[in-house]
Coordinates of C-alpha atoms in Angstrom, one line a residue:
X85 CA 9.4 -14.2 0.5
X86 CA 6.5 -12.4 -1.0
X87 CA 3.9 -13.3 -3.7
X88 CA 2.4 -11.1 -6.5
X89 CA 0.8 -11.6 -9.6
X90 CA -0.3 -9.8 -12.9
X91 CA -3.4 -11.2 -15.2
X92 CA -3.7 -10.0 -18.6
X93 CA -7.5 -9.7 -19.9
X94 CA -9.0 -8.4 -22.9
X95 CA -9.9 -5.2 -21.0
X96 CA -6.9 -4.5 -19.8
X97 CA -4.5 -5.8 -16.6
X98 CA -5.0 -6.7 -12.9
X99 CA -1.4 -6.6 -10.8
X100 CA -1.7 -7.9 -6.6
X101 CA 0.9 -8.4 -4.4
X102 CA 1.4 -8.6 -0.3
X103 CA 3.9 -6.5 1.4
X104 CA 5.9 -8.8 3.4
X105 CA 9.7 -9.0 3.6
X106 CA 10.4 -11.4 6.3
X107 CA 8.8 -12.9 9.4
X108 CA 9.6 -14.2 12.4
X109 CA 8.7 -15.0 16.0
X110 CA 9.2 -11.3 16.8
X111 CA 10.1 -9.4 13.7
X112 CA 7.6 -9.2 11.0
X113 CA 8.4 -6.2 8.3
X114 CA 6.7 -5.1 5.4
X115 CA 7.4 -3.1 2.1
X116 CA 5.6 -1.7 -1.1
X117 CA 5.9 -4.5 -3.7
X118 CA 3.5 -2.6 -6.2
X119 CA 5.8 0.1 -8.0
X120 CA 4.1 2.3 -10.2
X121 CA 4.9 4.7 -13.3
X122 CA 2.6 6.7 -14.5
X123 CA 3.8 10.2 -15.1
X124 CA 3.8 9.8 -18.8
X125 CA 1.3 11.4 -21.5
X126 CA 2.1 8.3 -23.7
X127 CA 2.9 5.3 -21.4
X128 CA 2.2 3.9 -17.9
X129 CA 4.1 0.9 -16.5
X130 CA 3.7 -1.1 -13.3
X131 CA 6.7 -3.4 -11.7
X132 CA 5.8 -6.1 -9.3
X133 CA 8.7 -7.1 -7.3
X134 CA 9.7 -10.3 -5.5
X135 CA 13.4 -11.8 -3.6
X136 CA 16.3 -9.7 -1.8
X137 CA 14.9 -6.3 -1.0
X138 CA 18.4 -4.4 -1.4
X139 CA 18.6 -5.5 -5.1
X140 CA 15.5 -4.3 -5.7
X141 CA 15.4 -0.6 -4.2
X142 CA 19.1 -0.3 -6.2
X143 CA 16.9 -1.5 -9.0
X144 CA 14.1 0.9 -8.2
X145 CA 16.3 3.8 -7.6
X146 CA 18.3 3.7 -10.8
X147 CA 14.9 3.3 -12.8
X148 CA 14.1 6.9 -11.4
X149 CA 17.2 8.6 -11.7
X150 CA 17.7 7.6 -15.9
X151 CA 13.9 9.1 -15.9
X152 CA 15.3 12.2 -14.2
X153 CA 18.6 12.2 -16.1
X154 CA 17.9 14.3 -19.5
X155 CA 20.9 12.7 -21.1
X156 CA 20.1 10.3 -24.2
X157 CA 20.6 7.6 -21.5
X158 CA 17.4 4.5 -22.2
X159 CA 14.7 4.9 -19.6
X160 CA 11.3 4.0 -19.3
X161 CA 10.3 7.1 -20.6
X162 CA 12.0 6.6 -23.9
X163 CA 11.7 3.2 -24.6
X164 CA 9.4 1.9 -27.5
X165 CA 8.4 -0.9 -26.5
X166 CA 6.9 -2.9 -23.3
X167 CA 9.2 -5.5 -24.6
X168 CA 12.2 -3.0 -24.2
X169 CA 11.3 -1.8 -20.8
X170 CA 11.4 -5.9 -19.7
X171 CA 15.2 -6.0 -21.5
X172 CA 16.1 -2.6 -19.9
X173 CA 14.7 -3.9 -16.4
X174 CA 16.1 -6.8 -16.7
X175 CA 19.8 -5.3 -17.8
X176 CA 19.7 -3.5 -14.7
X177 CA 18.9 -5.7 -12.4
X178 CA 21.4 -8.2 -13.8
X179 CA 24.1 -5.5 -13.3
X180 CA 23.0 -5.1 -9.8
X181 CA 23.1 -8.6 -9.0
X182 CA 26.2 -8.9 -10.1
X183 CA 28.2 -6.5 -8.5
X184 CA 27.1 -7.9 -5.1
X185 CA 26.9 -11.4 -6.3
X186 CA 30.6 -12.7 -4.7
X187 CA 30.1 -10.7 -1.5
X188 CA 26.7 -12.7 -1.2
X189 CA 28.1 -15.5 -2.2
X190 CA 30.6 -15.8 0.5
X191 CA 27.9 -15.7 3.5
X192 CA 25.9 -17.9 1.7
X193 CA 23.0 -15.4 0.1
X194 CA 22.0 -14.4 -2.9
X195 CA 21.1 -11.0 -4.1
X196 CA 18.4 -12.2 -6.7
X197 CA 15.3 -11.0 -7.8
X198 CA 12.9 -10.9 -10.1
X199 CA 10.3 -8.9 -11.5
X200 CA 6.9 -8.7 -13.3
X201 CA 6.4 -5.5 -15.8
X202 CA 3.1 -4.8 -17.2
X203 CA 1.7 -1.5 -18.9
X204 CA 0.6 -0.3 -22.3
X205 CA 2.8 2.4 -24.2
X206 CA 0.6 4.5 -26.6
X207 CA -1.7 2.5 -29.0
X208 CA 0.6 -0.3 -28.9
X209 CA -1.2 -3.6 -27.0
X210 CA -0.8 -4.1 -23.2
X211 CA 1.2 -6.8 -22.0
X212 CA 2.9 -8.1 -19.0
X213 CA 6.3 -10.0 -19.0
X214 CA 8.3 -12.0 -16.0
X215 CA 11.6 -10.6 -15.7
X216 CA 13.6 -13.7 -14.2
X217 CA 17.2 -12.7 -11.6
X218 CA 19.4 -13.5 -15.1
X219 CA 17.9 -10.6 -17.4
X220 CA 15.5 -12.8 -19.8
X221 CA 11.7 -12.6 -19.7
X222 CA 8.8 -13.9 -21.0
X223 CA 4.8 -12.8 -21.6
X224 CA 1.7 -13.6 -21.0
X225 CA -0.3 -15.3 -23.5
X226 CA -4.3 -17.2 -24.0
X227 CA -3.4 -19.8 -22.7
X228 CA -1.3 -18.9 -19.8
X229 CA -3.2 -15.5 -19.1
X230 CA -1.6 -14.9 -15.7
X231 CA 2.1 -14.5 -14.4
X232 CA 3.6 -14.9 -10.4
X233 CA 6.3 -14.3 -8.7
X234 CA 7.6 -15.3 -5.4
X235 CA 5.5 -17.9 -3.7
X236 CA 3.5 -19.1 -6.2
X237 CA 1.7 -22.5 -5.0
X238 CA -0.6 -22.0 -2.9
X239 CA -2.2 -19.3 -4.9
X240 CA -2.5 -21.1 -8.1
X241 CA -5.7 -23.2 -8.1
X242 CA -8.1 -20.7 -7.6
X243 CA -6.2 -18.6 -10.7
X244 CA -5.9 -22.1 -13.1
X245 CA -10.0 -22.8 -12.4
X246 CA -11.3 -19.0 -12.9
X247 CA -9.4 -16.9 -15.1
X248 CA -9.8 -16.8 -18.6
X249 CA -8.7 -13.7 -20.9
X250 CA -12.7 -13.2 -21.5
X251 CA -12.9 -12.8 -17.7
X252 CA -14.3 -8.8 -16.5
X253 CA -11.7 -6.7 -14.7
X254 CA -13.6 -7.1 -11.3
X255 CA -14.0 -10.7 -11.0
X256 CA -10.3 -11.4 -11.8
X257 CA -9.3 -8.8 -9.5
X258 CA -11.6 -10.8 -6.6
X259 CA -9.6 -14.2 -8.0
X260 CA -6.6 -12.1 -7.4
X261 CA -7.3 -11.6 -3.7
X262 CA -8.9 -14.9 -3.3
X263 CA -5.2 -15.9 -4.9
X264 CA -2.9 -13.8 -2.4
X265 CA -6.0 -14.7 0.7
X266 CA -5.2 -18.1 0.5
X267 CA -1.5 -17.8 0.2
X268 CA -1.3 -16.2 3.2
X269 CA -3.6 -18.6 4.9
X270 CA -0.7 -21.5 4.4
X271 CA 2.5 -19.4 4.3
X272 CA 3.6 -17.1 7.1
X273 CA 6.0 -15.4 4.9
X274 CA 3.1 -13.6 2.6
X275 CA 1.2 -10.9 4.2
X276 CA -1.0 -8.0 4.3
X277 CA -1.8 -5.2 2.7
X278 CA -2.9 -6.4 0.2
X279 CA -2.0 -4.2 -2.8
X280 CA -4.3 -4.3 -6.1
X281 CA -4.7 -2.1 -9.1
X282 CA -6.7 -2.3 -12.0
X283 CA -5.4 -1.2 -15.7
X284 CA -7.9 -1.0 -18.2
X285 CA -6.5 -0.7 -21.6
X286 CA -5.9 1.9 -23.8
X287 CA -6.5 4.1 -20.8
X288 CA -2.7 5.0 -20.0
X289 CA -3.8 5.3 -15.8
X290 CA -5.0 3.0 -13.4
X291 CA -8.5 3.1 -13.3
X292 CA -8.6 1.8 -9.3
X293 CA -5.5 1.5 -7.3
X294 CA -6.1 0.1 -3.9
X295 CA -4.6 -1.3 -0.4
X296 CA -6.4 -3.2 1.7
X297 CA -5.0 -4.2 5.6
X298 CA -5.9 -7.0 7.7
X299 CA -9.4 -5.4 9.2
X300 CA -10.1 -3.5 6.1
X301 CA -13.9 -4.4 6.0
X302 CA -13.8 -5.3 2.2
X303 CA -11.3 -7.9 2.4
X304 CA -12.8 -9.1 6.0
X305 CA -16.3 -9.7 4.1
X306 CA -14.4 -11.1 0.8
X307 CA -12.2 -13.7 3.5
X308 CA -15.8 -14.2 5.2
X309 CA -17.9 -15.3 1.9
X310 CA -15.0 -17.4 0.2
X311 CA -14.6 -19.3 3.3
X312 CA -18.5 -20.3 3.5
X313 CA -18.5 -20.6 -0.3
X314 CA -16.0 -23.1 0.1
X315 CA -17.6 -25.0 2.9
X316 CA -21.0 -25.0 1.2
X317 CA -18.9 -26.6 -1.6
X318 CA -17.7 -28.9 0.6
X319 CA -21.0 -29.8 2.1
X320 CA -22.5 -30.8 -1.0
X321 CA -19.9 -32.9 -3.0
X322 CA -21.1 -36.6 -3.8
X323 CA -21.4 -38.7 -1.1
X324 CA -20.2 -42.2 -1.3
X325 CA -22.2 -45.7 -2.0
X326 CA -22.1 -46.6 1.1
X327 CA -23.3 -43.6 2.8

């Protein structure tokens, strides 16, 4: 299991995600969920990935070799749209689901995953879309300004409470943490590091791309302040009649 998330702002994007793949008494492993592209003059795109970790490196590797295949063939590099890049993702990963699905199937697994796309292409608006394990998608939008993938519950409070499209690039990229933080607090399967970048729009590059590990003192003093905030919360709710 992993978790990630993407929030769509006026001033551009904030993507998150852990780097878990499994855990267990003695095996814990952990891989990049964050996958970006951003070797373009005219484009930038960013893939948040979640579910079976073979699916999506087939994914992942077939992305990069129609960008290094000068052959017609629809890549990220040539399609117009953000739109088109969430149909092309998705048709890929569709294919590769399926080719493995009955193999899977038979030692009762599943190949599925899914996958949040997010970037601007030229002058055309940002956006993000969730690419579901059948090929569809959706997008953002006011009301629901942020998408997740993977587990999803535990860090949506703090995201339903705080963010708002209005919301500055560097408090919604704090929710974002505080999001993943308390994930991980409650689910052994969602770990660090912490991944985060920051998008602001019409920039075509990420304007802060960083990864932060267990002891990294930023996220040790943002874990430290959210947990007394909370408390002092805590400490002065209404008290009861009879108290």
């Amino acid at each position: 299991m992993t978790y990630c998330l993407a929030i769509q702002l006026h001033d551009g994007i904030v993507f998150a995600s852990d780097s878990r793949t499994s855990a267990g008494v003695d095996h814990v492993t952990t891989y990049r969920k964050m996958h970006v592209f951003d070797r373009f003059e005219d484009r930038i795109f960013v893939l948040l990935s979640a579910g079976n970790l073979a699916t999506t490196q087939e994914v992942l590797s077939r992305i990069q070799r129609d960008l290094e295949t000068d052959r017609g063939a629809q890549s990220l590099g040539s399609v117009p749209h953000l739109s088109d890049a969430a149909r092309y993702v998705g048709e890929l990963s569709h294919a590769v689901q399926s080719r493995y699905a009955a193999a899977l199937e038979k030692v009762g697994q599943t190949g599925e995953v899914t996958f949040i796309v997010g970037g601007q292409i030229r002058d055309q608006p940002q956006d993000i879309h969730l690419v579901y394990p059948q090929g569809n998608f959706i997008s953002a939008s006011p009301d629901a300004p942020y998408l997740q993938i993977g587990e999803t519950k535990y860090g949506k409070p703090i995201l339903d409470r705080v963010i708002v499209p209005g919301l500055n690039l560097e408090d919604a990229a704090r929710c974002a943490l505080v999001s993943i933080d308390s994930t991980i607090r409650s689910n052994l399967s969602v770990g660090p590091p912490i991944e985060l970048a920051i998008y602001e729009k019409g920039e075509l590059a990420l304007s802060h791309h960083l990864t932060l590990k267990r002891n990294s003192p930023y996220y040790v003093s943002l874990q430290k302040h959210w947990n007394q905030g909370i408390r002092r919360a805590f400490e002065t709710l209404p008290r009861f009649d009879w108290e």
